[in-house]
């Protein structure tokens, strides 16, 4: 008998002995957040939670403000990588050398680059999190946002939700997803959080927040 | 296919990583005397308890989330074989290869074989309880394959040839200056001026592992959640070492205990709220990665998933005991446990320490007679109940501790001294007549009294109490004597 | 109201002042207390040490003695009520006695720890007590986390004339008793007791009180061994005290 058959047989027998009644799962937790998606309050809370975990937030009023904001945070960088579908105009004012990940750069190449600029699929205000979808052209494959030491992420207010359930409802797990909450950190020394380990040690978020109509 | 197996006995023996070599009180004796250990544990657990309380307090539907988490896990147990078959099909459809392992030895054999096929003699590892349980690193080492632990705390443990003592922070028993000393001693290229500032220590780990990550060909990971209907695997971490191991190698081998499966993607909306706040006391951990099989052009192009039983089917057969399989390894129960805080994780012997370990380890191994050291684990608790309150999936650990104590008693071959004492006590309580007689015997204790207190009593067990505590002298008049006197007057 | 008293085996034999005070307090509040003389022990020690088979006859005896005794049952012990409420039916079912399990559940629904009885059932927080001492309160684990008595004992204590209540640091942490735990893992228990005593002493209270004689035996045993000069007194004794003095 194969291991597969034996393990499944054991589990079936054990399950039947221990009980096979399927419980109803109560879903009376909040499935919508306290603030409406894209609302000023959601964006405000996201700013607080991102900042709390040592990301730096830069607000711009519209898409036209993005190039200057990105250029400003990349002022000290000499090279930057961008996913294939990142809008070219966003990098229009950057003085650093821009490398598109198309064709894909080697890991060694990525290691020589100072920074990466990506978009994001969704951001979660409650937790200070944004999610990168590797299948989205403006976010790109996972390695590009991992190896460079400085990550600049552009987030639109419309993509900001309050809660984790709202974010997951907007995401399809077809491709790799990376949930990012602040720069890399560890709690492994005396269970206190310190920032800066293997992932990017510097995290800048450019938030596009249109003035309220 | 044959399905009429009946229940297996203990799935694998020896359980070297699930069973220590001495009973808990003996191991605890040493730990309690280690003042540095006591201070390190006290500091770390106090820190994390405060952080957890603060971020849990922010969530006004925490109890609703706990109940949902509890029920999702109960649902998983009720449908475990079917969900695993569904997971296998989903992962396979997305280009992954699924393997099944009856026990630790088989899992290790599978992984060693897969690494050998790649031709690599080195692997980078994300911290994983499942591979600690199987002793994978030793098996790889025996096959000439170097396993490099990349989680900071796991690295500290590996560099100092130590053992993990906590789920989340295996080196919780070490403080910053001890970690600095370990790095200075064991890291070849370390800056000799390294200080014990945590940020500098984290940087040293970054520098030490950077080249290894960038050149690694094989990564090995565990699993936090595996989604049956989409084949999505999720790994929750902080440092980015997980992302490195999951993303950069050509081949990824992931080992998971069968209980880690969840039915649907949306179930993660519950656990991704419960786990980080319970674990590191953060609203969200820095990085959570998820992937489904193989993605052309991104990440490892070969993905193996090893499904591990190793005693879990024994646990599943217990209607209450299977709750121990609901555990999401957050370690909140360790951090709030007054026993764990004082003895640390090594005293439990098993790689699963603390309250959940005390009910999981003896169930995974089974209790093998009266001298099995794992029979001492369910007694390593005052049943104070702090673990249940902290558990994000509401595992009734105090109840399971009592249940495992009953299992330990049942494993006594011939009556122990404790058995005889308990039988005598039960007999004394069996009827009011015998109880009154017992009270008269107790009253003789007044003869031992000095100034109203008893400072020692002869007999086995008494020394344990009287080592640090007095006892008042028995009263001249019991309650029932007083009541009787009152009734008559 | 007619109330049946569980004196508890430890209270009956070793700490009669706690059940005595419970009787005097409830009578002072105008209630009738009955003491079913056939009672022995709820079986908590056997259950919590893993001797569920030996506990079964004790559970049966307890249910037999108390089922018809009165509409309401009280015990001056959080852990005994915890055992009655959360473990008796489990022990009965494990022993295959569903009828006993149901009777145990019925009895459990009418069994209260003292502060629950006073606040929830009798609706009183000011019991007219007078106790001119500096007191700190230790919330025992089973009253706190098994029974969820919350701040009921504190609400009762705050109404006591003359009493100065001092807050116990880390109050909700176990004192390390845990029944046979204090003997089977005596050293770990002692380490927990050391911290509890340090916290008690830091309050400069004269008296440490709680709702369970067993935890008080443990804390008091340690405080006495240290000659700390702090005594332990059951909550019932404080509530039973009046300007006439402590209960006899």
XYZ file of C-alpha atoms in Angstrom, chain C:
248
model
C -34.283 32.190 50.166
C -33.372 28.656 51.161
C -29.771 28.019 50.228
C -27.853 24.748 50.509
C -24.217 25.102 51.546
C -21.324 23.161 50.057
C -18.821 23.556 52.888
C -16.124 21.964 50.668
C -13.960 19.189 52.090
C -11.064 21.552 52.724
C -13.343 24.137 54.318
C -15.017 21.568 56.533
C -11.864 19.888 57.798
C -9.206 22.604 57.702
C -10.723 26.075 57.233
C -14.153 25.975 58.912
C -14.099 29.742 59.351
C -14.940 30.188 55.634
C -18.129 28.078 55.514
C -19.056 29.376 58.991
C -18.763 32.956 57.774
C -20.821 32.072 54.697
C -23.614 30.771 56.935
C -23.554 33.793 59.255
C -23.429 36.256 56.360
C -26.359 34.709 54.496
C -28.410 34.433 57.672
C -27.674 38.063 58.477
C -29.028 38.926 55.018
C -32.240 37.095 55.923
C -31.789 33.772 54.181
C -32.105 30.226 55.414
C -28.984 28.079 55.044
C -29.130 24.310 55.086
C -26.121 22.020 55.409
C -26.762 18.588 53.916
C -24.737 16.565 56.400
C -24.037 13.700 53.983
C -21.813 15.857 51.773
C -18.138 14.949 51.391
C -16.126 16.280 48.407
C -16.893 17.418 44.868
C -14.035 15.315 43.466
C -12.029 18.203 42.054
C -8.660 16.826 43.145
C -9.324 13.494 41.510
C -10.605 15.043 38.285
C -7.720 17.454 37.984
C -5.112 14.811 38.697
C -6.554 12.570 35.988
C -8.424 10.066 38.168
C -11.740 10.438 36.426
C -12.872 6.915 37.300
C -12.279 7.518 41.006
C -14.046 10.859 40.714
C -17.217 9.306 39.300
C -18.633 8.014 42.633
C -17.778 11.360 44.251
C -19.663 13.204 41.528
C -22.609 10.835 41.939
C -22.591 11.332 45.694
C -22.459 15.116 45.379
C -25.340 15.163 42.901
C -27.403 12.786 45.086
C -26.839 14.881 48.203
C -27.519 18.292 46.680
C -30.106 17.728 43.938
C -33.042 17.862 46.335
C -31.451 19.981 49.055
C -32.577 23.453 47.980
C -33.310 25.510 44.892
C -29.965 27.250 45.140
C -26.567 25.896 46.179
C -23.574 27.957 47.264
C -19.918 27.146 47.871
C -17.303 29.589 49.192
C -14.883 28.274 46.583
C -14.401 29.206 42.946
C -12.611 25.994 42.099
C -15.217 23.668 43.647
C -18.000 25.488 41.805
C -15.841 25.374 38.678
C -15.569 21.610 39.023
C -19.317 21.251 39.563
C -20.154 23.506 36.654
C -17.578 22.474 34.061
C -16.414 18.977 34.961
C -19.114 16.940 36.719
C -21.169 16.250 33.600
C -18.001 15.430 31.653
C -16.942 12.887 34.301
C -20.425 11.344 34.274
C -20.550 11.072 30.469
C -17.089 9.588 30.331
C -18.317 6.996 32.819
C -21.249 6.255 30.534
C -23.895 7.659 32.899
C -25.961 10.083 30.833
C -28.689 10.322 33.460
C -26.149 11.444 36.046
C -24.661 13.875 33.520
C -28.031 15.527 33.053
C -28.675 15.679 36.774
C -25.195 17.184 37.218
C -25.943 19.811 34.582
C -29.196 20.693 36.306
C -27.436 21.036 39.649
C -24.581 22.994 38.083
C -27.076 25.541 36.795
C -28.200 26.191 40.386
C -24.763 26.169 42.036
C -23.024 29.478 42.712
C -19.760 30.724 44.069
C -20.356 33.118 46.981
C -19.783 36.411 45.131
C -22.002 35.225 42.262
C -24.758 34.310 44.691
C -24.595 37.665 46.443
C -24.357 39.902 43.376
C -26.254 37.983 40.683
C -28.860 36.016 42.615
C -29.447 38.047 45.757
C -28.731 41.377 44.052
C -26.664 42.810 46.880
C -23.205 44.392 46.919
C -23.387 46.203 50.257
C -23.743 43.406 52.790
C -23.352 45.748 55.746
C -19.876 44.560 56.633
C -17.265 46.420 58.652
C -13.606 45.426 58.403
C -11.106 48.104 59.354
C -8.049 46.702 57.601
C -5.853 47.255 54.581
C -6.748 44.441 52.149
C -5.567 43.224 48.758
C -7.610 40.835 46.638
C -6.234 37.895 44.651
C -8.683 36.759 41.955
C -8.240 32.986 41.890
C -7.814 31.384 38.472
C -10.942 29.264 38.540
C -13.194 32.063 39.755
C -11.715 34.351 37.132
C -11.369 32.117 34.075
C -13.708 29.187 34.730
C -16.585 31.043 36.393
C -15.906 34.540 34.999
C -16.884 36.210 38.281
C -15.168 39.331 36.996
C -15.165 42.202 39.462
C -18.001 40.904 41.654
C -15.731 40.219 44.643
C -14.203 43.681 44.275
C -17.651 45.307 44.140
C -18.489 43.550 47.404
C -15.218 44.580 49.023
C -15.579 48.218 47.971
C -18.798 48.453 50.000
C -17.195 47.176 53.196
C -16.974 49.923 55.810
C -13.514 50.670 57.131
C -11.763 48.558 54.511
C -8.896 49.992 52.463
C -8.542 48.093 49.200
C -5.110 48.068 47.569
C -4.599 46.869 44.017
C -2.560 43.698 43.598
C -0.023 43.929 40.723
C -0.270 41.062 38.189
C -3.364 40.007 40.125
C -4.623 37.659 37.429
C -1.513 35.494 37.375
C -1.835 32.123 39.100
C -0.368 31.798 42.616
C 1.076 28.406 41.672
C -1.190 26.202 43.750
C -3.008 24.134 41.146
C -3.955 21.333 43.538
C -1.553 18.416 43.194
C 0.561 20.649 40.926
C 2.008 22.218 44.095
C 3.366 18.800 45.043
C 4.076 17.197 41.661
C 5.838 20.298 40.348
C 6.699 21.817 43.687
C 9.651 23.855 42.462
C 7.781 25.508 39.606
C 4.881 26.107 41.980
C 7.264 27.739 44.440
C 8.660 30.001 41.739
C 5.128 31.170 40.947
C 4.339 31.583 44.632
C 7.447 33.730 45.095
C 6.195 36.234 42.537
C 2.672 36.230 43.961
C 4.026 36.882 47.465
C 6.272 39.667 46.205
C 3.245 41.320 44.633
C 1.173 40.900 47.791
C 3.952 42.385 49.915
C 4.350 45.300 47.503
C 0.801 46.429 48.346
C 1.634 46.761 52.066
C -1.707 45.111 52.799
C -2.314 43.462 56.178
C -4.627 40.924 54.632
C -4.668 39.060 51.344
C -8.146 37.806 50.511
C -9.613 35.541 47.851
C -12.640 33.398 47.197
C -10.930 30.045 47.551
C -9.470 28.500 50.715
C -7.091 26.324 48.700
C -5.299 29.227 46.995
C -5.264 31.072 50.329
C -3.738 28.005 52.010
C -0.978 28.169 49.416
C -0.333 31.919 49.522
C -0.793 31.992 53.295
C 1.526 29.034 53.726
C 4.254 30.907 51.881
C 3.660 34.209 53.663
C 3.801 32.438 57.018
C 6.993 30.601 56.128
C 8.572 33.978 55.317
C 7.236 35.404 58.606
C 5.920 38.195 56.398
C 3.333 39.396 58.888
C 0.619 39.304 56.223
C -2.330 36.980 56.796
C -4.790 35.405 54.408
C -8.523 35.681 55.058
C -11.376 34.277 52.984
C -13.693 36.805 51.329
C -16.634 35.332 53.265
C -14.966 36.175 56.576
C -14.520 39.804 55.589
C -18.096 40.089 54.361
C -19.380 38.430 57.550
C -17.511 40.843 59.806
C -19.503 43.672 61.370
C -18.955 46.377 63.925
C -19.665 43.596 66.402
C -16.433 41.981 65.218
C -15.386 39.038 63.109
C -17.712 36.008 63.044
C -17.190 33.449 65.769
